[in-house]
Short mmCIF file of C-alpha atoms in Angstrom, two decimals:
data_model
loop_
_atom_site.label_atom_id
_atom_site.label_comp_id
_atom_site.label_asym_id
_atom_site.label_seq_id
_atom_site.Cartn_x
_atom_site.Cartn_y
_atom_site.Cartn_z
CA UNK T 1 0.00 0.00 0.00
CA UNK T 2 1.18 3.39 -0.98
CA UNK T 3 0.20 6.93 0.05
CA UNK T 4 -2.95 7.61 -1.31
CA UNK T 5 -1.46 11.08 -2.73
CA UNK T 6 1.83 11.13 -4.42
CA UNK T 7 4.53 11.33 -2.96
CA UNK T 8 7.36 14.08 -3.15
CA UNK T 9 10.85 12.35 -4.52
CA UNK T 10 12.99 14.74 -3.49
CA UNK T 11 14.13 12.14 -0.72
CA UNK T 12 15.16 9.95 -3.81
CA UNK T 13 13.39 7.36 -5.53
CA UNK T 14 12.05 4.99 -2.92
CA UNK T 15 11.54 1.53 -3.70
CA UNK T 16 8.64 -0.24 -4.99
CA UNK T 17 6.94 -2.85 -3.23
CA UNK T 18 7.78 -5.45 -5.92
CA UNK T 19 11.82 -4.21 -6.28
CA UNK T 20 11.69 -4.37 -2.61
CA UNK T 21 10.43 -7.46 -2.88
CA UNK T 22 12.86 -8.59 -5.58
CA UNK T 23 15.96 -6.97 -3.82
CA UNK T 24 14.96 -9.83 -1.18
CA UNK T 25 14.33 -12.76 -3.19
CA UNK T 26 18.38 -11.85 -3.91
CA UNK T 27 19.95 -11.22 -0.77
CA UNK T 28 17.76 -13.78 1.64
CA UNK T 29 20.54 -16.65 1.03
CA UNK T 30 22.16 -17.21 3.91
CA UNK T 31 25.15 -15.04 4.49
CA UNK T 32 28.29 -15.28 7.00
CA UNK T 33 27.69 -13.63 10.58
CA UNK T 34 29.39 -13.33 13.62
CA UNK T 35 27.56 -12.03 16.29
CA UNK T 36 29.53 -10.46 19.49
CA UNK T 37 27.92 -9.51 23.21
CA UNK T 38 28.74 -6.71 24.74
CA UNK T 39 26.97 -4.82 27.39
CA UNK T 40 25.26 -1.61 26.23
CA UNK T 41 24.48 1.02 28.47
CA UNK T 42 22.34 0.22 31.41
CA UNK T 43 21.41 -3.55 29.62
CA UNK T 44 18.49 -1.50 27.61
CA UNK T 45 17.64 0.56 24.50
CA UNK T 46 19.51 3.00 22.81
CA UNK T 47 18.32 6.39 21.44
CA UNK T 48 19.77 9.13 18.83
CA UNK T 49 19.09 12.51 18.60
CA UNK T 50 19.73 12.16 14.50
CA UNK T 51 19.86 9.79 11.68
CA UNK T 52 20.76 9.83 8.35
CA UNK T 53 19.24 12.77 6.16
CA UNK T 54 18.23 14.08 9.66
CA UNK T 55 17.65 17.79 7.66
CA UNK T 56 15.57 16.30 5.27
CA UNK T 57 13.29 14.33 7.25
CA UNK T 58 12.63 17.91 9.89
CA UNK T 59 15.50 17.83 12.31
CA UNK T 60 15.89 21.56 11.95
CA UNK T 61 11.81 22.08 13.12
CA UNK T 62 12.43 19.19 16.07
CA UNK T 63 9.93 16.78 13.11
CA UNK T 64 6.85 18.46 12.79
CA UNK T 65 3.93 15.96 12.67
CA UNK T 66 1.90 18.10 9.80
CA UNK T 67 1.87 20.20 6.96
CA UNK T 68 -0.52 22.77 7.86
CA UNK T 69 -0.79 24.18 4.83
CA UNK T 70 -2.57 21.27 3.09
CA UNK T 71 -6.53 21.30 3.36
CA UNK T 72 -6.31 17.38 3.48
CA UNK T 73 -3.68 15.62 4.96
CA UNK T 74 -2.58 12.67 3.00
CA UNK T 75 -2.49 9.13 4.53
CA UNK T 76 1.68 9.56 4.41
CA UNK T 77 2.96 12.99 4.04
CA UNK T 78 4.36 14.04 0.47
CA UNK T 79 7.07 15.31 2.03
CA UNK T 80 10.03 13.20 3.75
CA UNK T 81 10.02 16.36 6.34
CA UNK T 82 7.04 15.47 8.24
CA UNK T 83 7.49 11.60 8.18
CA UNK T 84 9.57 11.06 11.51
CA UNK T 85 7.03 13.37 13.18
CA UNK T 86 3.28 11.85 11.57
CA UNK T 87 4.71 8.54 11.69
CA UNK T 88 5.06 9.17 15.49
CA UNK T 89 2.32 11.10 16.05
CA UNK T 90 -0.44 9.50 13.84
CA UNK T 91 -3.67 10.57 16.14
CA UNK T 92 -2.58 14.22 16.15
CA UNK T 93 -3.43 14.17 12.35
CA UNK T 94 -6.52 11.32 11.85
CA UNK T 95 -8.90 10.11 14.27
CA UNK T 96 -8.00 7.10 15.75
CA UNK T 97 -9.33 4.45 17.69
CA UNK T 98 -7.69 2.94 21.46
CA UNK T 99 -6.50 -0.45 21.98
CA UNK T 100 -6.16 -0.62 25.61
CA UNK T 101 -2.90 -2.57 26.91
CA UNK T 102 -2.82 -5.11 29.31
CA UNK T 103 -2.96 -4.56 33.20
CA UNK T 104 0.31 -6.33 33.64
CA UNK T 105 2.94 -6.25 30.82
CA UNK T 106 4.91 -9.44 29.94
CA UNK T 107 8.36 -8.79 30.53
CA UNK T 108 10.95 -8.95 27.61
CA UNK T 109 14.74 -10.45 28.86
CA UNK T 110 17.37 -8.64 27.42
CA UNK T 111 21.11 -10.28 25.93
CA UNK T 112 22.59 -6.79 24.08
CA UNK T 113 24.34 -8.05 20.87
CA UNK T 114 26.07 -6.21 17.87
CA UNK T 115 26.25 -8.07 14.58
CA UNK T 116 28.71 -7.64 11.69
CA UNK T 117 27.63 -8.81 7.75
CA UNK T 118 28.86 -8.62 4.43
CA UNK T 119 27.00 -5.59 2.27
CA UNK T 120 28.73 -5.12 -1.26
CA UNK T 121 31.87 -6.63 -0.58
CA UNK T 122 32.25 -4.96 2.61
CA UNK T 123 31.70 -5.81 6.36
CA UNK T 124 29.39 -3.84 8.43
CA UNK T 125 27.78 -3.34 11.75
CA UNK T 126 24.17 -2.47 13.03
CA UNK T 127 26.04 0.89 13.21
CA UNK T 128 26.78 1.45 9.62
CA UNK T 129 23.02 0.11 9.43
CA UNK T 130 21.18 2.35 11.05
CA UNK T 131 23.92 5.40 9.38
CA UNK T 132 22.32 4.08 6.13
CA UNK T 133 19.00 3.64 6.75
CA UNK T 134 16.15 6.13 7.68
CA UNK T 135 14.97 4.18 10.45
CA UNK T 136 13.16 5.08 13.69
CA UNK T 137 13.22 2.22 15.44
CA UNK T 138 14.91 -1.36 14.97
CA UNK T 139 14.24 -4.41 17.36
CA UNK T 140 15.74 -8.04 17.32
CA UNK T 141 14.65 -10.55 19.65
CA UNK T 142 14.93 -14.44 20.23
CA UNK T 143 12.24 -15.79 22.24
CA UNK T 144 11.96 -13.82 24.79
CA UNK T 145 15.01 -12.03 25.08
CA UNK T 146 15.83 -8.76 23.15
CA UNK T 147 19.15 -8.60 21.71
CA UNK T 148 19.22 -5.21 19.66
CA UNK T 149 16.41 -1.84 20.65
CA UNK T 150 17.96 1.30 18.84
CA UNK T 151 15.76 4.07 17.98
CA UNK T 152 16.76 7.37 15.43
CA UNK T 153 15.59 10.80 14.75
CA UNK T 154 14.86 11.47 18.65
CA UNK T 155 11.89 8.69 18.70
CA UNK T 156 11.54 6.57 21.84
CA UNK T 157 10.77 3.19 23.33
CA UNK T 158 7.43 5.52 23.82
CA UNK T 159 6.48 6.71 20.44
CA UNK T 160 3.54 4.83 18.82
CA UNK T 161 5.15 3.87 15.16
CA UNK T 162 2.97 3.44 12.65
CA UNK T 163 2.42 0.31 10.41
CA UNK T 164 1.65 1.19 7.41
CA UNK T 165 0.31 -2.21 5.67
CA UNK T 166 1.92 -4.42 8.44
CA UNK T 167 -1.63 -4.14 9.68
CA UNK T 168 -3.30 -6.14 6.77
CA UNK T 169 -1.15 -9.42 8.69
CA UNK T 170 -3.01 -8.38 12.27
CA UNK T 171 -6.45 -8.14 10.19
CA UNK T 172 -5.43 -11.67 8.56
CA UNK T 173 -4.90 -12.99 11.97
CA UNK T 174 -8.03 -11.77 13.36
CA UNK T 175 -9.72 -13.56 10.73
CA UNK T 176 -8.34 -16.96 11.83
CA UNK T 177 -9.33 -16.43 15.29
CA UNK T 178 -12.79 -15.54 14.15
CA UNK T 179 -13.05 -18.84 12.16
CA UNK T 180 -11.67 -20.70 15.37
CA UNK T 181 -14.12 -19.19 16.99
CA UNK T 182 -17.04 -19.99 14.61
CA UNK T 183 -18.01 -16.52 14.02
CA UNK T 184 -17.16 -16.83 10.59
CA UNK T 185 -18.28 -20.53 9.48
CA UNK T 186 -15.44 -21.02 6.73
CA UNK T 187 -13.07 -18.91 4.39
CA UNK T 188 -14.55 -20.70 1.52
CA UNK T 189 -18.04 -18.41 2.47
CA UNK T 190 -18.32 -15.56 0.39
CA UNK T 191 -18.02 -11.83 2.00
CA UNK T 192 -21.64 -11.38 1.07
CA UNK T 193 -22.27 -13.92 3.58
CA UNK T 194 -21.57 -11.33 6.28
CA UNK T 195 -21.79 -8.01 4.95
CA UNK T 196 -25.08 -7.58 3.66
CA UNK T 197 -24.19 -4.27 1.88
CA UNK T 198 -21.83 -6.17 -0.40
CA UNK T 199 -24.28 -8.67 -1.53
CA UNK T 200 -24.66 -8.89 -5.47
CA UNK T 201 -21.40 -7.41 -5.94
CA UNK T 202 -18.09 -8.74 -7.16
CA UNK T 203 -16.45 -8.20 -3.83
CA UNK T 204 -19.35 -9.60 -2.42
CA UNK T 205 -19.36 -12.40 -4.32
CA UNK T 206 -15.69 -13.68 -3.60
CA UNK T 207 -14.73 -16.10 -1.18
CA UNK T 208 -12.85 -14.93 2.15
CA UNK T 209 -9.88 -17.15 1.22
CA UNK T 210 -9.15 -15.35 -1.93
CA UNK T 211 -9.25 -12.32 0.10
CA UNK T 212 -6.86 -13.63 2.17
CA UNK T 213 -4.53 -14.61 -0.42
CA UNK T 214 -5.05 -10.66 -2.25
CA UNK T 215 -6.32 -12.91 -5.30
CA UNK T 216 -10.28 -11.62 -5.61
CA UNK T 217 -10.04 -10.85 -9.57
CA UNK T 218 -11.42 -7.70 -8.98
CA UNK T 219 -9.79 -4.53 -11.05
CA UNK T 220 -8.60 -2.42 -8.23
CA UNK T 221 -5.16 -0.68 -8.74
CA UNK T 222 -2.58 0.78 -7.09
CA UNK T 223 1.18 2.09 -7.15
CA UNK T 224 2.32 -0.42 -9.51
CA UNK T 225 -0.47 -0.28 -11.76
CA UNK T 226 -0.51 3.54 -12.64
CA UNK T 227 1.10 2.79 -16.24
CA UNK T 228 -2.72 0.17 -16.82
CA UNK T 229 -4.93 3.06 -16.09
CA UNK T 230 -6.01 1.89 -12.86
CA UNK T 231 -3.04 3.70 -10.12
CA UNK T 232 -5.37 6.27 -8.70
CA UNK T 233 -8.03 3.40 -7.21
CA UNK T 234 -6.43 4.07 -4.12
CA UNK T 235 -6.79 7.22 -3.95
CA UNK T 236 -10.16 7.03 -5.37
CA UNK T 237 -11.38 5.18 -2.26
CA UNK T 238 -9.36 7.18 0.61
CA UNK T 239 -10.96 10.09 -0.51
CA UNK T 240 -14.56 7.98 -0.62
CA UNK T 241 -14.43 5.90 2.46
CA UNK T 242 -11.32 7.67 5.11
CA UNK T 243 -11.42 11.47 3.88
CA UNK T 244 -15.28 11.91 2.73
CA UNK T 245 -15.44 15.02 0.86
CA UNK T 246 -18.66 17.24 1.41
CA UNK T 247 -19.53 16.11 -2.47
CA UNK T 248 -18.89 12.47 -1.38
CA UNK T 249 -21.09 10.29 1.30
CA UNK T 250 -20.59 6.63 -0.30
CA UNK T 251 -19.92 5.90 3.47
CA UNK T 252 -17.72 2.23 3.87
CA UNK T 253 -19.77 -0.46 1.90
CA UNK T 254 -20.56 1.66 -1.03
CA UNK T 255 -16.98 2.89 -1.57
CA UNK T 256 -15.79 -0.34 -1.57
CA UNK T 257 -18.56 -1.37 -3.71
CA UNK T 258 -17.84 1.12 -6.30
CA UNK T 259 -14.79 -1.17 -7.83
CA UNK T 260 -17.19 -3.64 -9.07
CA UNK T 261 -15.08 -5.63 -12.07
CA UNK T 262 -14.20 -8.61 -12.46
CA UNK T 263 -11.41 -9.45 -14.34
CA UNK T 264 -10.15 -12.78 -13.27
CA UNK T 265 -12.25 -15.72 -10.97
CA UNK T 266 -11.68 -15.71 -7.67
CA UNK T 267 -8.62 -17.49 -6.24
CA UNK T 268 -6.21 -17.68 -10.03
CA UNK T 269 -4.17 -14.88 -9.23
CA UNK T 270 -2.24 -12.86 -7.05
CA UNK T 271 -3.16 -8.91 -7.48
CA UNK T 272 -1.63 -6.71 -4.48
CA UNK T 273 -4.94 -4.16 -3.46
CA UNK T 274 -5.33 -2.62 -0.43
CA UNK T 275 -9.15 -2.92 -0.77
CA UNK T 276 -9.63 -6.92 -0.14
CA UNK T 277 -8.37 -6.16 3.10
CA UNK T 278 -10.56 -3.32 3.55
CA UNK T 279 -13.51 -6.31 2.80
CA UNK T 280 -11.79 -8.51 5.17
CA UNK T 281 -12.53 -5.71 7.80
CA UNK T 282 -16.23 -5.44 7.15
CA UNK T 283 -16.27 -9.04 7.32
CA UNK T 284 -14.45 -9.53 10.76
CA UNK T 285 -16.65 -6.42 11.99
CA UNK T 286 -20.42 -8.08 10.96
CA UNK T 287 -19.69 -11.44 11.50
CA UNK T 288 -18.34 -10.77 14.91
CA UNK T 289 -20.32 -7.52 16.45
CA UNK T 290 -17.15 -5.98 17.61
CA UNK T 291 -14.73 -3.22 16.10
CA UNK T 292 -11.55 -4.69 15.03
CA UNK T 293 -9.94 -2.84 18.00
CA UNK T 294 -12.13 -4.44 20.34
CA UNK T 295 -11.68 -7.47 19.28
CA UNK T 296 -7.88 -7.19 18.82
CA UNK T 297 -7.70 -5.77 21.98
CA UNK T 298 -9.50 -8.70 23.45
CA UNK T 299 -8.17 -11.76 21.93
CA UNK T 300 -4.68 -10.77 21.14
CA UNK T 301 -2.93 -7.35 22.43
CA UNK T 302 -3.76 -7.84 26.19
CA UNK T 303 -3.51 -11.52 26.33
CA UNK T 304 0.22 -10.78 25.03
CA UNK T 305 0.54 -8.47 27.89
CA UNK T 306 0.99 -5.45 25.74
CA UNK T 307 3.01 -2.29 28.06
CA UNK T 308 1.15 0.36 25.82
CA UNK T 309 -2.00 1.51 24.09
CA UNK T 310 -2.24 0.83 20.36
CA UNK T 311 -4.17 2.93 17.76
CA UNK T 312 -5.63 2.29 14.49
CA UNK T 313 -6.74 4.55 12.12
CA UNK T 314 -10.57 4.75 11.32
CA UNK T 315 -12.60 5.72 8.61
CA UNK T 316 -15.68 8.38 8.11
CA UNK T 317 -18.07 5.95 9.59
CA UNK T 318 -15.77 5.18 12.23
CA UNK T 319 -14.74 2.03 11.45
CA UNK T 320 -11.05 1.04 11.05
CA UNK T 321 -9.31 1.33 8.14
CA UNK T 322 -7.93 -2.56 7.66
CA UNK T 323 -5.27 -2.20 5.02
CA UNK T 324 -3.14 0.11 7.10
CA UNK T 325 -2.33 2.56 9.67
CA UNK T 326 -2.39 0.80 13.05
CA UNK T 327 0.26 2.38 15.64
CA UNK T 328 2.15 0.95 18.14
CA UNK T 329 5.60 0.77 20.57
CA UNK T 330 8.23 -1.36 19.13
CA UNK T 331 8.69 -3.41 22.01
CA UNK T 332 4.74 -4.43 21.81
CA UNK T 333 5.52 -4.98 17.87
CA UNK T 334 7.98 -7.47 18.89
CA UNK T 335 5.41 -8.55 21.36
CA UNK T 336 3.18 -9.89 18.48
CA UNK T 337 5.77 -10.94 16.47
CA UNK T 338 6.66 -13.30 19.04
CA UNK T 339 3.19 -14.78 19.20
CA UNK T 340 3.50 -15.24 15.36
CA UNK T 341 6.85 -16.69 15.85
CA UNK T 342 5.08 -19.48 18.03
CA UNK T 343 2.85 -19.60 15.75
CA UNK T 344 0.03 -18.01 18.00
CA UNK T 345 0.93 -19.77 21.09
CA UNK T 346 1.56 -17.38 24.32
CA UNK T 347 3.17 -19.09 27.14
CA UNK T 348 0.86 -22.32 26.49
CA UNK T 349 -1.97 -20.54 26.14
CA UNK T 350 -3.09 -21.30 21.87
CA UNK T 351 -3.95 -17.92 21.07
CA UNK T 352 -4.11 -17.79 17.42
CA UNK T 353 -4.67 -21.47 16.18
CA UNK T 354 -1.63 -23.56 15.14
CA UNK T 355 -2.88 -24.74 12.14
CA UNK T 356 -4.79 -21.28 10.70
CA UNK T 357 -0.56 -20.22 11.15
CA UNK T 358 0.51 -22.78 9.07
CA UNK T 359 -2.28 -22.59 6.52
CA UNK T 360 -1.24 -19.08 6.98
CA UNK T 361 2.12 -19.35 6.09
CA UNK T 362 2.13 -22.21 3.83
CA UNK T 363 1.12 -22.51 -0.14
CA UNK T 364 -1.06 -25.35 -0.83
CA UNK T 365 -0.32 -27.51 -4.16
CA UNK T 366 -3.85 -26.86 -5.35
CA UNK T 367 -2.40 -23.04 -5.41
CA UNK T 368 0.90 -22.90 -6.99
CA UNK T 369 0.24 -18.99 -8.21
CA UNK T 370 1.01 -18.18 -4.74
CA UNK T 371 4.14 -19.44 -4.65
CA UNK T 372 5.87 -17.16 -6.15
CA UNK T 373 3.56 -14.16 -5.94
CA UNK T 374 5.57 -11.58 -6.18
CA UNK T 375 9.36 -10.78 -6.41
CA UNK T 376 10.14 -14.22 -5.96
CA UNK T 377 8.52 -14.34 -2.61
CA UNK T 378 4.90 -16.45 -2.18
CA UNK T 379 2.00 -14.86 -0.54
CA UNK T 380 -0.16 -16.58 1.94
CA UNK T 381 -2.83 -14.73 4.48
CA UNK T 382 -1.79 -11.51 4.09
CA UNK T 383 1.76 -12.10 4.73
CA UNK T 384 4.51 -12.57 2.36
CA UNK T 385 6.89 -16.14 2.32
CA UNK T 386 10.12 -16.26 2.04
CA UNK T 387 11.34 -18.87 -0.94
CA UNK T 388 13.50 -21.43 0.06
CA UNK T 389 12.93 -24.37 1.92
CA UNK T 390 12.98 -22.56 5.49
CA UNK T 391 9.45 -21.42 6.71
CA UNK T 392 9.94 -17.73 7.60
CA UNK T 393 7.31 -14.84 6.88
CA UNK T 394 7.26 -11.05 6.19
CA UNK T 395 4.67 -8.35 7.29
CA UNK T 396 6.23 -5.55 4.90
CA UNK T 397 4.77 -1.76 5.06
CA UNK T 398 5.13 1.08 2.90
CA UNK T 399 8.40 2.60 3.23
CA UNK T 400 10.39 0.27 5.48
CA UNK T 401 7.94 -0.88 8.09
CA UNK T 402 9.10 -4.60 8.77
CA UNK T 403 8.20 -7.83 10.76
CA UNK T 404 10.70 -10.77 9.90
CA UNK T 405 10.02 -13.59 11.95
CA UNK T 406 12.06 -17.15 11.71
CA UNK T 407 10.07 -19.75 13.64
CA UNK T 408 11.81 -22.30 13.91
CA UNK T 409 14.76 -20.92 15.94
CA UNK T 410 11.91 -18.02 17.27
CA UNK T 411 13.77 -14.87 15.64
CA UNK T 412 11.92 -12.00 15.07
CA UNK T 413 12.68 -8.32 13.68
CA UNK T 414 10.90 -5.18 13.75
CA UNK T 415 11.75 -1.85 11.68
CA UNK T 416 9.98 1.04 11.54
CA UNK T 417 11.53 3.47 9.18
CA UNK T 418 10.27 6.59 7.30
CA UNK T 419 12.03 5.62 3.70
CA UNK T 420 13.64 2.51 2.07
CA UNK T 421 15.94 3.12 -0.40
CA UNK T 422 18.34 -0.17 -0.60
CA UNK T 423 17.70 -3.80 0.00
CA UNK T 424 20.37 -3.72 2.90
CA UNK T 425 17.62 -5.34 5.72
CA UNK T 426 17.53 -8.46 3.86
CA UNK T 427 21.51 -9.18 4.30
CA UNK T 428 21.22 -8.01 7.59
CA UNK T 429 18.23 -10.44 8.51
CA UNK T 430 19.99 -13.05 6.67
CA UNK T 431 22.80 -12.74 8.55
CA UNK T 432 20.51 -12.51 11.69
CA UNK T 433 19.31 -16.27 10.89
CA UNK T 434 22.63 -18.01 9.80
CA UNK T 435 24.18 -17.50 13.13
CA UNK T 436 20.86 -17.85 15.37
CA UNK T 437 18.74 -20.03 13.40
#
């Protein structure tokens, strides 16, 4: 998911989801590590006042959080200055809705580590990283013990860091524990099932596990699809459903209603669009009775013993917006990652089921399209696979937001950035999982 506006490249040209993508499907063979301990001050995070480009991403106006000079603010700001600052600050610029934490948090361990890797020939550190990388915040963690917390551009272990379209893997996962449940009867139902508003349409008509797998055959279009005709869909239905102009009042069913071709049966290929996770909300939200932050909030983020609020952004009608724009500390980020990384178990306690994670994470034979969706990488519920013959998963956002999580050796990694413009994570993740894994 992009910004629905476009953005302003005078950060340089930031990469694509599918050369993103790509740059992984190159650099995710495993590459030589060697990991050191040492102590770093106090046993616990680390914060910088700067980061790289700190002038162009607002140092010199402490990050302002908005552009007050545009009417509507887009869903990512056009320009790189305001990123560090909305990205921190999301609620002071949309209306969002609370996800309370838990009453006790779950304590993370901590084992400080630095790691050195090959990048181009060269060795380098988490230093050179982060002196590379516009990144706010970086976490690694095995198990339950933290090994690297580092935050940049004067963010803190405090700051709520926002998703981007890491959030369409927490609405996937929602969706299994609704099945589980037996709120939703099966993923083979069709959406129309449980939104009534969507019935005789072509979202309506396609089954929740080709929504799952971003394979409805709908035409919907976004960043990648500008040069077809269809880039500005995106746009089309922020301004329809999240910004509702006084000359728009579609309201949530009708603007997602609106994209109403078919182009391909349901479940035959993979098409990246935001919007079949914005169906996946409506269909989580009727079949259950509950906002998605309610219900997250429930089931998942305090049973994890989360240590802060989260927020999510919502819609016109109030609803929350399920392709994107959930906020959160890093440290509850690695949190969920963790539950993901046993694949939804929480000390014993099945939280998620087992097998809706590996159906999750797995391509089936009777869907061989997925397996190499995109850039070389397959696609399963809303989370990308990594190829190879090592099960490890991807949430991936918009500009650099990252969960990596290895379960069999129970490595996880979270970014949060504000720009990507190499492929560098990958050999550093890589390198991550050939010494731990």
């Amino acid at each position: 998911m992009r910004s629905p506006s476009k953005p302003d490249t005078s950060a340089g040209k930031a990469l694509s989801r599918r050369s993103v993508l790509t740059g992984l499907a190159a650099t995710c063979v495993a590459a030589s590590a060697k990991w050191s301990w040492a102590a770093e001050i106090g046993g616990g995070p680390s914060f910088f006042a700067d980061g790289p480009d700190a002038e162009l991403y607002g140092a010199a106006e402490n990050y302002p959080i908005k552009d007050r000079w545009r009417i509507f603010q887009p869903g990512n700001p056009a320009s790189p200055k305001y990123r560090v600052g909305a990205f921190s600050h999301y609620d002071e610029i949309f209306p969002t809705r609370h996800v309370d934490r838990a009453a006790t948090a779950w304590p993370f361990k901590r084992t400080p580590a630095d790691v050195s890797y090959q990048y181009k020939g060269n060795r380098a550190s988490l230093a050179d990283y982060l002196a590379r990388n516009p990144v706010t915040g970086l976490l690694i963690a095995k198990d339950d013990r933290i090994l690297v917390e580092r935050y940049q551009y004067g963010r803190t272990d405090r700051d709520r860091l926002m998703s981007q379209s890491m959030a369409k893997s927490i609405t996937g996962m929602l969706i299994g524990i609704a099945t589980a449940e037996g709120a939703i009867k099966s993923i083979d139902d069709a959406a129309e099932t449980y939104v009534p508003g969507l019935k005789g349409t072509e979202y309506g008509a396609t089954p929740i596990r080709a929504l799952l797998h971003m394979s409805s055959g709908v035409k919907f279009g976004e960043e990648n699809d500008e040069a077809k005709g269809s880039g500005d869909d995106l746009d089309r239905l922020w301004g329809d459903m999240v910004r509702k102009h006084w000359f728009s009042q579609k309201g949530t069913v009708a603007s997602i209603a609106q994209f109403n071709q078919r182009v391909a049966p349901p479940g035959t290929r993979f098409h990246y669009a935001s919007i079949e996770t914005d169906v996946l909300g409506l269909v989580l939200r009727y079949a259950t009775g509950q906002s998605m932050c309610g219900y997250l909030q429930e089931k998942v983020w305090q049973p994890i013993g989360t240590e802060a609020d989260a927020k999510w952004l919502i819609d016109a009608e109030g609803r929350e917006v399920a392709h994107g724009f959930f906020n959160a500390v890093l440290r509850d980020y690695a949190r969920l990652a963790r539950l993901l990384a046993h694949d939804g178990a929480w000390e014993g306690i099945q939280i998620i089921p087992a097998q809706w994670m590996i159906d999750a994470t797995t391509v089936r034979a009777s869907e061989t399209y997925l397996a190499k969706a995109e850039g070389g990488f397959g696609y399963g519920y809303q989370v990308y696979l990594f190829p190879g013959g090592r099960r490890q998963f991807a949430l991936l956002g918009h500009l650099g937001q990252r969960i990596l999580v290895d379960p069999p050796s129970k490595l996880v990694m979270v970014q949060t950035a504000v720009d990507e413009k190499s492929p560098e994570i990958w050999r550093l993740w890589s390198a991550v999982v050939a010494q731990f894994g």
